[in-house]
Amino acid sequence: MKGIYFDHAATTPTRPEVVAAMLPYYQEKWGNPSSLHSSGRESAAGMEAAREQVAALLGALPEEIVFTGSGTEADNQALVGTSVARERKGNHIITSAIEHHAVLHTAEFLQNRGLAVTYLPVDSTGMVDPADVRAAITKSTILVSIMHANNEIGTVQPIKEIGAICKEREVLFHTDAVQTVGHLPVNVREMNIDLLSLSAHKFYGPKGVGALFVRKGVRIAPLIHGGGHERGRRSSTENVPGIVGLGEAARLAAQDMQWEITHSAQLRDRLIEGALAHVPDSMLTGHPTQRLPNNASICVRYVEGESMLLSLDFEGIFASSGSACTSGSLEASHVLLAIGLPHDVAHGSLRLTVGRGNTMEEVDHFLGVFPGIVERLRAMSPISAERPASDFEGTPDAHDHAHE
Ligand code: PLP
């Protein structure tokens, strides 16, 4: 791909090592892993090696990893699977207002079938207060599902603390860690996690493969019924090449994590500082420090996120406005509304998410063109007419506006 790719939260390029690990499972080792002959056993061995690699990345046991078709499926499996398995125990789940739609829409689906759902609010930085989790737990609560880091604004939640509360109250704790696995250290035991969703394509693995960690002893009902694959937890012939790719991506992520955190955070910080300093009426969204090392998300007033995206695309720069799923529709992001932004500000959101291949030169190139793009769009845009005249002269210190 030519251009500057600042959309790693949407998806990441598949690493060449990952493709190389997958290829033999298309070309030579293509047996059905359930077959008893040696060709099948060869496939099964590749899949089991991958299970160990994924487990190692999470501090889990291999038998606690259930491969799925995506992060979305893992989220659905966690919520639906526990609510079915625990229907005699209770009928209440707790989640947050800023979850990915894979969790929120699944919670709504369950709610329409009689489950009670509490959607916890977040503060202006996107943080869930663990005290709110504690207060929301009732006798009928069966599951708490709070994401590890938000895909739009990058805020990282106090997962360990929330997990400890759930453990103490004997409520299952699920976390959607699709944006953190492979990018930040995750240890399911230390963080008191019972169920965790991950997705390969968010950390340089292939698309269409994910996993759900299910702590030993936790019972879930399957979503997909059939031949009893994955110890009866997810039937269907496994996507062996994809699973092998996920395993290799997990191995590489563990190996390169420290370097990648430092590299991404340097680029992220320059993006945030540069954008806020050179674009008047812009503000950071998400937590100032407790945020993903690769996420620079901002809101620019008096301009539409979509227009910024298209102008950036014209310059060969790929970014996102809100989440990939909401861009293309003109609905303001539920995450930005939940942190208290008014609709007009939320419409001017821009998410830049960097990755291992990005350079400081690319960041500087972006910072060179972006202020001009905003200025041009504001000059053309009908919504900039709402802008007070004094604002057009520029703000001396855009940082002052960072949390308005
Ligand atoms: N959860 C979060 C936080 C995400 O960012 C995404 C992807 O955008 C998903 C779940 C869904 O993952 P997948 O694309 O593998 O279905």
mmCIF file of C-alpha atoms in Angstrom, residues 20-252:
data_model
loop_
_atom_site.group_PDB
_atom_site.id
_atom_site.type_symbol
_atom_site.label_atom_id
_atom_site.label_comp_id
_atom_site.label_asym_id
_atom_site.label_seq_id
_atom_site.Cartn_x
_atom_site.Cartn_y
_atom_site.Cartn_z
ATOM 1 C CA ALA A 20 5.187 -17.167 5.636
ATOM 2 C CA ALA A 21 3.960 -19.196 8.612
ATOM 3 C CA MET A 22 0.476 -19.525 7.079
ATOM 4 C CA LEU A 23 1.424 -20.512 3.529
ATOM 5 C CA PRO A 24 2.385 -24.161 4.213
ATOM 6 C CA TYR A 25 -1.081 -24.659 5.726
ATOM 7 C CA TYR A 26 -2.627 -23.740 2.360
ATOM 8 C CA GLN A 27 -0.105 -25.462 0.117
ATOM 9 C CA GLU A 28 1.116 -28.629 1.874
ATOM 10 C CA LYS A 29 -0.428 -29.157 5.293
ATOM 11 C CA TRP A 30 -4.062 -28.718 4.336
ATOM 12 C CA GLY A 31 -5.527 -31.796 6.015
ATOM 13 C CA ASN A 32 -8.632 -31.495 8.158
ATOM 14 C CA PRO A 33 -7.366 -31.182 11.745
ATOM 15 C CA SER A 34 -10.121 -33.569 12.883
ATOM 16 C CA SER A 35 -8.911 -36.330 10.538
ATOM 17 C CA LEU A 36 -7.066 -39.156 12.225
ATOM 18 C CA HIS A 37 -4.564 -39.718 9.403
ATOM 19 C CA SER A 38 -1.155 -38.110 9.412
ATOM 20 C CA SER A 39 -2.196 -35.249 7.114
ATOM 21 C CA GLY A 40 -4.903 -34.277 9.584
ATOM 22 C CA ARG A 41 -2.557 -34.666 12.510
ATOM 23 C CA GLU A 42 -0.052 -32.344 10.822
ATOM 24 C CA SER A 43 -2.724 -29.630 10.599
ATOM 25 C CA ALA A 44 -3.823 -30.249 14.169
ATOM 26 C CA ALA A 45 -0.224 -29.933 15.358
ATOM 27 C CA GLY A 46 0.076 -26.494 13.703
ATOM 28 C CA MET A 47 -3.136 -25.404 15.369
ATOM 29 C CA GLU A 48 -2.096 -26.641 18.803
ATOM 30 C CA ALA A 49 1.278 -24.885 18.513
ATOM 31 C CA ALA A 50 -0.654 -21.688 17.768
ATOM 32 C CA ARG A 51 -2.863 -22.273 20.804
ATOM 33 C CA GLU A 52 0.267 -22.407 22.956
ATOM 34 C CA GLN A 53 1.602 -19.186 21.415
ATOM 35 C CA VAL A 54 -1.647 -17.317 22.059
ATOM 36 C CA ALA A 55 -1.880 -18.715 25.600
ATOM 37 C CA ALA A 56 1.720 -17.633 26.289
ATOM 38 C CA LEU A 57 0.926 -14.049 25.234
ATOM 39 C CA LEU A 58 -1.925 -13.916 27.777
ATOM 40 C CA GLY A 59 -0.407 -15.915 30.641
ATOM 41 C CA ALA A 60 -3.129 -18.528 30.054
ATOM 42 C CA LEU A 61 -3.238 -22.294 29.589
ATOM 43 C CA PRO A 62 -3.537 -23.589 26.010
ATOM 44 C CA GLU A 63 -6.825 -25.352 26.803
ATOM 45 C CA GLU A 64 -8.281 -21.998 27.873
ATOM 46 C CA ILE A 65 -8.051 -20.629 24.312
ATOM 47 C CA VAL A 66 -11.076 -21.045 22.023
ATOM 48 C CA PHE A 67 -10.433 -19.984 18.437
ATOM 49 C CA THR A 68 -13.196 -17.931 16.839
ATOM 50 C CA GLY A 69 -13.882 -16.308 13.492
ATOM 51 C CA SER A 70 -13.235 -12.768 14.787
ATOM 52 C CA GLY A 71 -13.108 -10.458 17.769
ATOM 53 C CA THR A 72 -16.801 -9.774 17.188
ATOM 54 C CA GLU A 73 -17.602 -13.464 17.480
ATOM 55 C CA ALA A 74 -15.527 -13.742 20.665
ATOM 56 C CA ASP A 75 -17.527 -10.864 22.192
ATOM 57 C CA ASN A 76 -20.850 -12.429 21.142
ATOM 58 C CA GLN A 77 -19.703 -15.774 22.502
ATOM 59 C CA ALA A 78 -18.701 -14.267 25.835
ATOM 60 C CA LEU A 79 -21.976 -12.430 26.430
ATOM 61 C CA VAL A 80 -24.480 -14.860 24.934
ATOM 62 C CA GLY A 81 -22.532 -17.936 26.084
ATOM 63 C CA THR A 82 -22.428 -16.863 29.725
ATOM 64 C CA SER A 83 -25.983 -15.567 29.848
ATOM 65 C CA VAL A 84 -27.271 -18.916 28.526
ATOM 66 C CA ALA A 85 -24.998 -20.999 30.758
ATOM 67 C CA ARG A 86 -25.879 -18.964 33.855
ATOM 68 C CA GLU A 87 -29.564 -18.318 33.229
ATOM 69 C CA ARG A 88 -30.514 -20.084 36.446
ATOM 70 C CA LYS A 89 -28.048 -17.964 38.447
ATOM 71 C CA GLY A 90 -29.275 -14.563 37.355
ATOM 72 C CA ASN A 91 -30.322 -12.271 34.556
ATOM 73 C CA HIS A 92 -28.274 -9.104 34.893
ATOM 74 C CA ILE A 93 -25.132 -8.004 33.094
ATOM 75 C CA ILE A 94 -23.073 -4.848 33.468
ATOM 76 C CA THR A 95 -21.167 -3.156 30.686
ATOM 77 C CA SER A 96 -20.106 0.386 29.777
ATOM 78 C CA ALA A 97 -21.527 3.024 27.463
ATOM 79 C CA ILE A 98 -18.355 3.120 25.356
ATOM 80 C CA GLU A 99 -17.993 -0.539 24.409
ATOM 81 C CA HIS A 100 -17.481 -1.576 20.798
ATOM 82 C CA HIS A 101 -20.728 -2.407 19.000
ATOM 83 C CA ALA A 102 -19.718 -6.075 19.123
ATOM 84 C CA VAL A 103 -20.483 -5.900 22.854
ATOM 85 C CA LEU A 104 -23.139 -3.151 22.902
ATOM 86 C CA HIS A 105 -25.336 -4.620 20.193
ATOM 87 C CA THR A 106 -25.020 -8.085 21.727
ATOM 88 C CA ALA A 107 -26.078 -6.647 25.089
ATOM 89 C CA GLU A 108 -29.059 -4.987 23.379
ATOM 90 C CA PHE A 109 -29.956 -8.290 21.709
ATOM 91 C CA LEU A 110 -29.979 -9.988 25.117
ATOM 92 C CA GLN A 111 -31.883 -7.102 26.657
ATOM 93 C CA ASN A 112 -34.611 -7.516 24.036
ATOM 94 C CA ARG A 113 -34.902 -11.112 25.234
ATOM 95 C CA GLY A 114 -35.420 -10.199 28.857
ATOM 96 C CA LEU A 115 -31.940 -9.763 30.295
ATOM 97 C CA ALA A 116 -31.369 -6.676 32.456
ATOM 98 C CA VAL A 117 -28.373 -4.626 31.298
ATOM 99 C CA THR A 118 -26.636 -1.780 33.141
ATOM 100 C CA TYR A 119 -24.607 0.564 30.934
ATOM 101 C CA LEU A 120 -22.084 2.313 33.169
ATOM 102 C CA PRO A 121 -21.214 5.906 32.336
ATOM 103 C CA VAL A 122 -17.649 7.110 31.834
ATOM 104 C CA ASP A 123 -15.982 10.376 32.806
ATOM 105 C CA SER A 124 -14.825 13.017 30.312
ATOM 106 C CA THR A 125 -11.610 11.041 29.644
ATOM 107 C CA GLY A 126 -13.526 7.836 28.929
ATOM 108 C CA MET A 127 -12.731 6.119 32.242
ATOM 109 C CA VAL A 128 -15.058 3.711 33.995
ATOM 110 C CA ASP A 129 -15.025 4.183 37.770
ATOM 111 C CA PRO A 130 -14.460 0.795 39.505
ATOM 112 C CA ALA A 131 -16.669 2.073 42.351
ATOM 113 C CA ASP A 132 -19.536 2.263 39.831
ATOM 114 C CA VAL A 133 -18.952 -1.378 38.919
ATOM 115 C CA ARG A 134 -19.096 -2.359 42.590
ATOM 116 C CA ALA A 135 -22.265 -0.357 43.149
ATOM 117 C CA ALA A 136 -24.008 -1.831 40.094
ATOM 118 C CA ILE A 137 -23.478 -5.483 41.067
ATOM 119 C CA THR A 138 -26.640 -7.101 42.427
ATOM 120 C CA LYS A 139 -27.523 -10.638 43.505
ATOM 121 C CA SER A 140 -28.674 -11.419 39.973
ATOM 122 C CA THR A 141 -25.542 -10.112 38.189
ATOM 123 C CA ILE A 142 -23.876 -12.860 36.169
ATOM 124 C CA LEU A 143 -21.351 -10.946 34.080
ATOM 125 C CA VAL A 144 -19.415 -7.689 33.922
ATOM 126 C CA SER A 145 -18.001 -6.798 30.485
ATOM 127 C CA ILE A 146 -15.680 -3.788 30.327
ATOM 128 C CA MET A 147 -13.282 -3.268 27.433
ATOM 129 C CA HIS A 148 -9.542 -3.058 28.113
ATOM 130 C CA ALA A 149 -8.937 -0.087 25.819
ATOM 131 C CA ASN A 150 -11.327 1.911 23.711
ATOM 132 C CA ASN A 151 -10.906 1.670 19.958
ATOM 133 C CA GLU A 152 -11.865 5.296 19.279
ATOM 134 C CA ILE A 153 -10.287 7.380 22.015
ATOM 135 C CA GLY A 154 -7.681 4.903 23.296
ATOM 136 C CA THR A 155 -8.512 5.165 27.010
ATOM 137 C CA VAL A 156 -7.154 2.165 28.950
ATOM 138 C CA GLN A 157 -9.452 1.012 31.761
ATOM 139 C CA PRO A 158 -8.412 -0.069 35.291
ATOM 140 C CA ILE A 159 -9.068 -3.698 34.363
ATOM 141 C CA LYS A 160 -7.155 -5.299 37.217
ATOM 142 C CA GLU A 161 -9.146 -3.340 39.784
ATOM 143 C CA ILE A 162 -12.472 -4.075 38.103
ATOM 144 C CA GLY A 163 -11.506 -7.754 37.845
ATOM 145 C CA ALA A 164 -10.697 -7.850 41.561
ATOM 146 C CA ILE A 165 -14.142 -6.477 42.417
ATOM 147 C CA CYS A 166 -15.819 -9.098 40.208
ATOM 148 C CA LYS A 167 -13.730 -11.853 41.769
ATOM 149 C CA GLU A 168 -14.651 -10.727 45.272
ATOM 150 C CA ARG A 169 -18.369 -10.592 44.345
ATOM 151 C CA GLU A 170 -18.177 -13.893 42.429
ATOM 152 C CA VAL A 171 -19.333 -12.377 39.174
ATOM 153 C CA LEU A 172 -17.706 -13.361 35.867
ATOM 154 C CA PHE A 173 -15.518 -10.705 34.294
ATOM 155 C CA HIS A 174 -15.135 -10.383 30.521
ATOM 156 C CA THR A 175 -12.901 -7.857 28.795
ATOM 157 C CA ASP A 176 -12.841 -6.969 25.116
ATOM 158 C CA ALA A 177 -9.070 -6.687 24.695
ATOM 159 C CA VAL A 178 -9.147 -6.482 20.898
ATOM 160 C CA GLN A 179 -7.235 -3.171 20.951
ATOM 161 C CA THR A 180 -4.658 -4.167 23.567
ATOM 162 C CA VAL A 181 -3.635 -7.789 23.017
ATOM 163 C CA GLY A 182 -0.323 -7.727 21.182
ATOM 164 C CA HIS A 183 0.173 -4.040 22.011
ATOM 165 C CA LEU A 184 0.204 -3.876 25.811
ATOM 166 C CA PRO A 185 1.144 -6.538 28.372
ATOM 167 C CA VAL A 186 -1.904 -8.627 29.285
ATOM 168 C CA ASN A 187 -1.881 -11.302 31.950
ATOM 169 C CA VAL A 188 -5.276 -12.868 32.558
ATOM 170 C CA ARG A 189 -4.335 -14.249 35.973
ATOM 171 C CA GLU A 190 -2.787 -11.051 37.334
ATOM 172 C CA MET A 191 -5.668 -8.984 35.927
ATOM 173 C CA ASN A 192 -8.420 -11.220 37.373
ATOM 174 C CA ILE A 193 -9.958 -11.889 33.960
ATOM 175 C CA ASP A 194 -12.367 -14.793 33.356
ATOM 176 C CA LEU A 195 -13.094 -14.186 29.667
ATOM 177 C CA LEU A 196 -11.121 -12.142 27.139
ATOM 178 C CA SER A 197 -11.684 -11.401 23.450
ATOM 179 C CA LEU A 198 -8.884 -10.804 20.951
ATOM 180 C CA SER A 199 -8.575 -10.432 17.190
ATOM 181 C CA ALA A 200 -5.561 -11.340 15.014
ATOM 182 C CA HIS A 201 -5.874 -8.566 12.436
ATOM 183 C CA LYS A 202 -5.412 -5.861 15.052
ATOM 184 C CA PHE A 203 -1.863 -7.000 15.781
ATOM 185 C CA TYR A 204 -0.404 -7.857 12.377
ATOM 186 C CA GLY A 205 -2.163 -11.196 11.978
ATOM 187 C CA PRO A 206 -4.737 -12.239 9.379
ATOM 188 C CA LYS A 207 -8.348 -11.075 9.220
ATOM 189 C CA GLY A 208 -11.236 -13.359 10.133
ATOM 190 C CA VAL A 209 -9.656 -15.090 13.108
ATOM 191 C CA GLY A 210 -9.818 -14.328 16.800
ATOM 192 C CA ALA A 211 -9.975 -16.078 20.115
ATOM 193 C CA LEU A 212 -11.839 -16.116 23.379
ATOM 194 C CA PHE A 213 -9.909 -16.906 26.540
ATOM 195 C CA VAL A 214 -12.179 -18.861 28.880
ATOM 196 C CA ARG A 215 -10.698 -19.406 32.322
ATOM 197 C CA LYS A 216 -10.549 -23.056 33.352
ATOM 198 C CA GLY A 217 -13.720 -23.954 35.242
ATOM 199 C CA VAL A 218 -15.863 -21.266 33.579
ATOM 200 C CA ARG A 219 -18.769 -22.773 31.684
ATOM 201 C CA ILE A 220 -20.109 -21.122 28.550
ATOM 202 C CA ALA A 221 -22.802 -22.326 26.173
ATOM 203 C CA PRO A 222 -21.631 -22.534 22.550
ATOM 204 C CA LEU A 223 -22.935 -20.085 19.958
ATOM 205 C CA ILE A 224 -22.139 -22.379 17.044
ATOM 206 C CA HIS A 225 -23.392 -25.947 17.304
ATOM 207 C CA GLY A 226 -22.133 -28.863 15.294
ATOM 208 C CA GLY A 227 -19.349 -31.424 15.445
ATOM 209 C CA GLY A 228 -18.061 -30.388 18.862
ATOM 210 C CA HIS A 229 -14.778 -28.768 17.800
ATOM 211 C CA GLU A 230 -12.805 -26.658 20.272
ATOM 212 C CA ARG A 231 -13.876 -28.978 23.121
ATOM 213 C CA GLY A 232 -17.514 -28.428 22.259
ATOM 214 C CA ARG A 233 -17.201 -24.673 22.632
ATOM 215 C CA ARG A 234 -17.124 -23.679 18.951
ATOM 216 C CA SER A 235 -18.040 -26.131 16.227
ATOM 217 C CA SER A 236 -16.903 -25.906 12.592
ATOM 218 C CA THR A 237 -13.773 -27.045 10.805
ATOM 219 C CA GLU A 238 -11.063 -24.735 12.021
ATOM 220 C CA ASN A 239 -9.439 -22.002 9.927
ATOM 221 C CA VAL A 240 -6.037 -23.636 10.346
ATOM 222 C CA PRO A 241 -3.938 -21.194 8.264
ATOM 223 C CA GLY A 242 -5.607 -18.259 10.029
ATOM 224 C CA ILE A 243 -5.042 -19.810 13.435
ATOM 225 C CA VAL A 244 -1.385 -20.508 12.613
ATOM 226 C CA GLY A 245 -1.098 -16.854 11.512
ATOM 227 C CA LEU A 246 -2.661 -15.711 14.782
ATOM 228 C CA GLY A 247 -0.141 -17.830 16.706
ATOM 229 C CA GLU A 248 2.807 -16.377 14.807
ATOM 230 C CA ALA A 249 1.452 -12.831 15.281
ATOM 231 C CA ALA A 250 1.205 -13.531 19.026
ATOM 232 C CA ARG A 251 4.793 -14.793 19.154
ATOM 233 C CA LEU A 252 6.087 -11.754 17.260
#
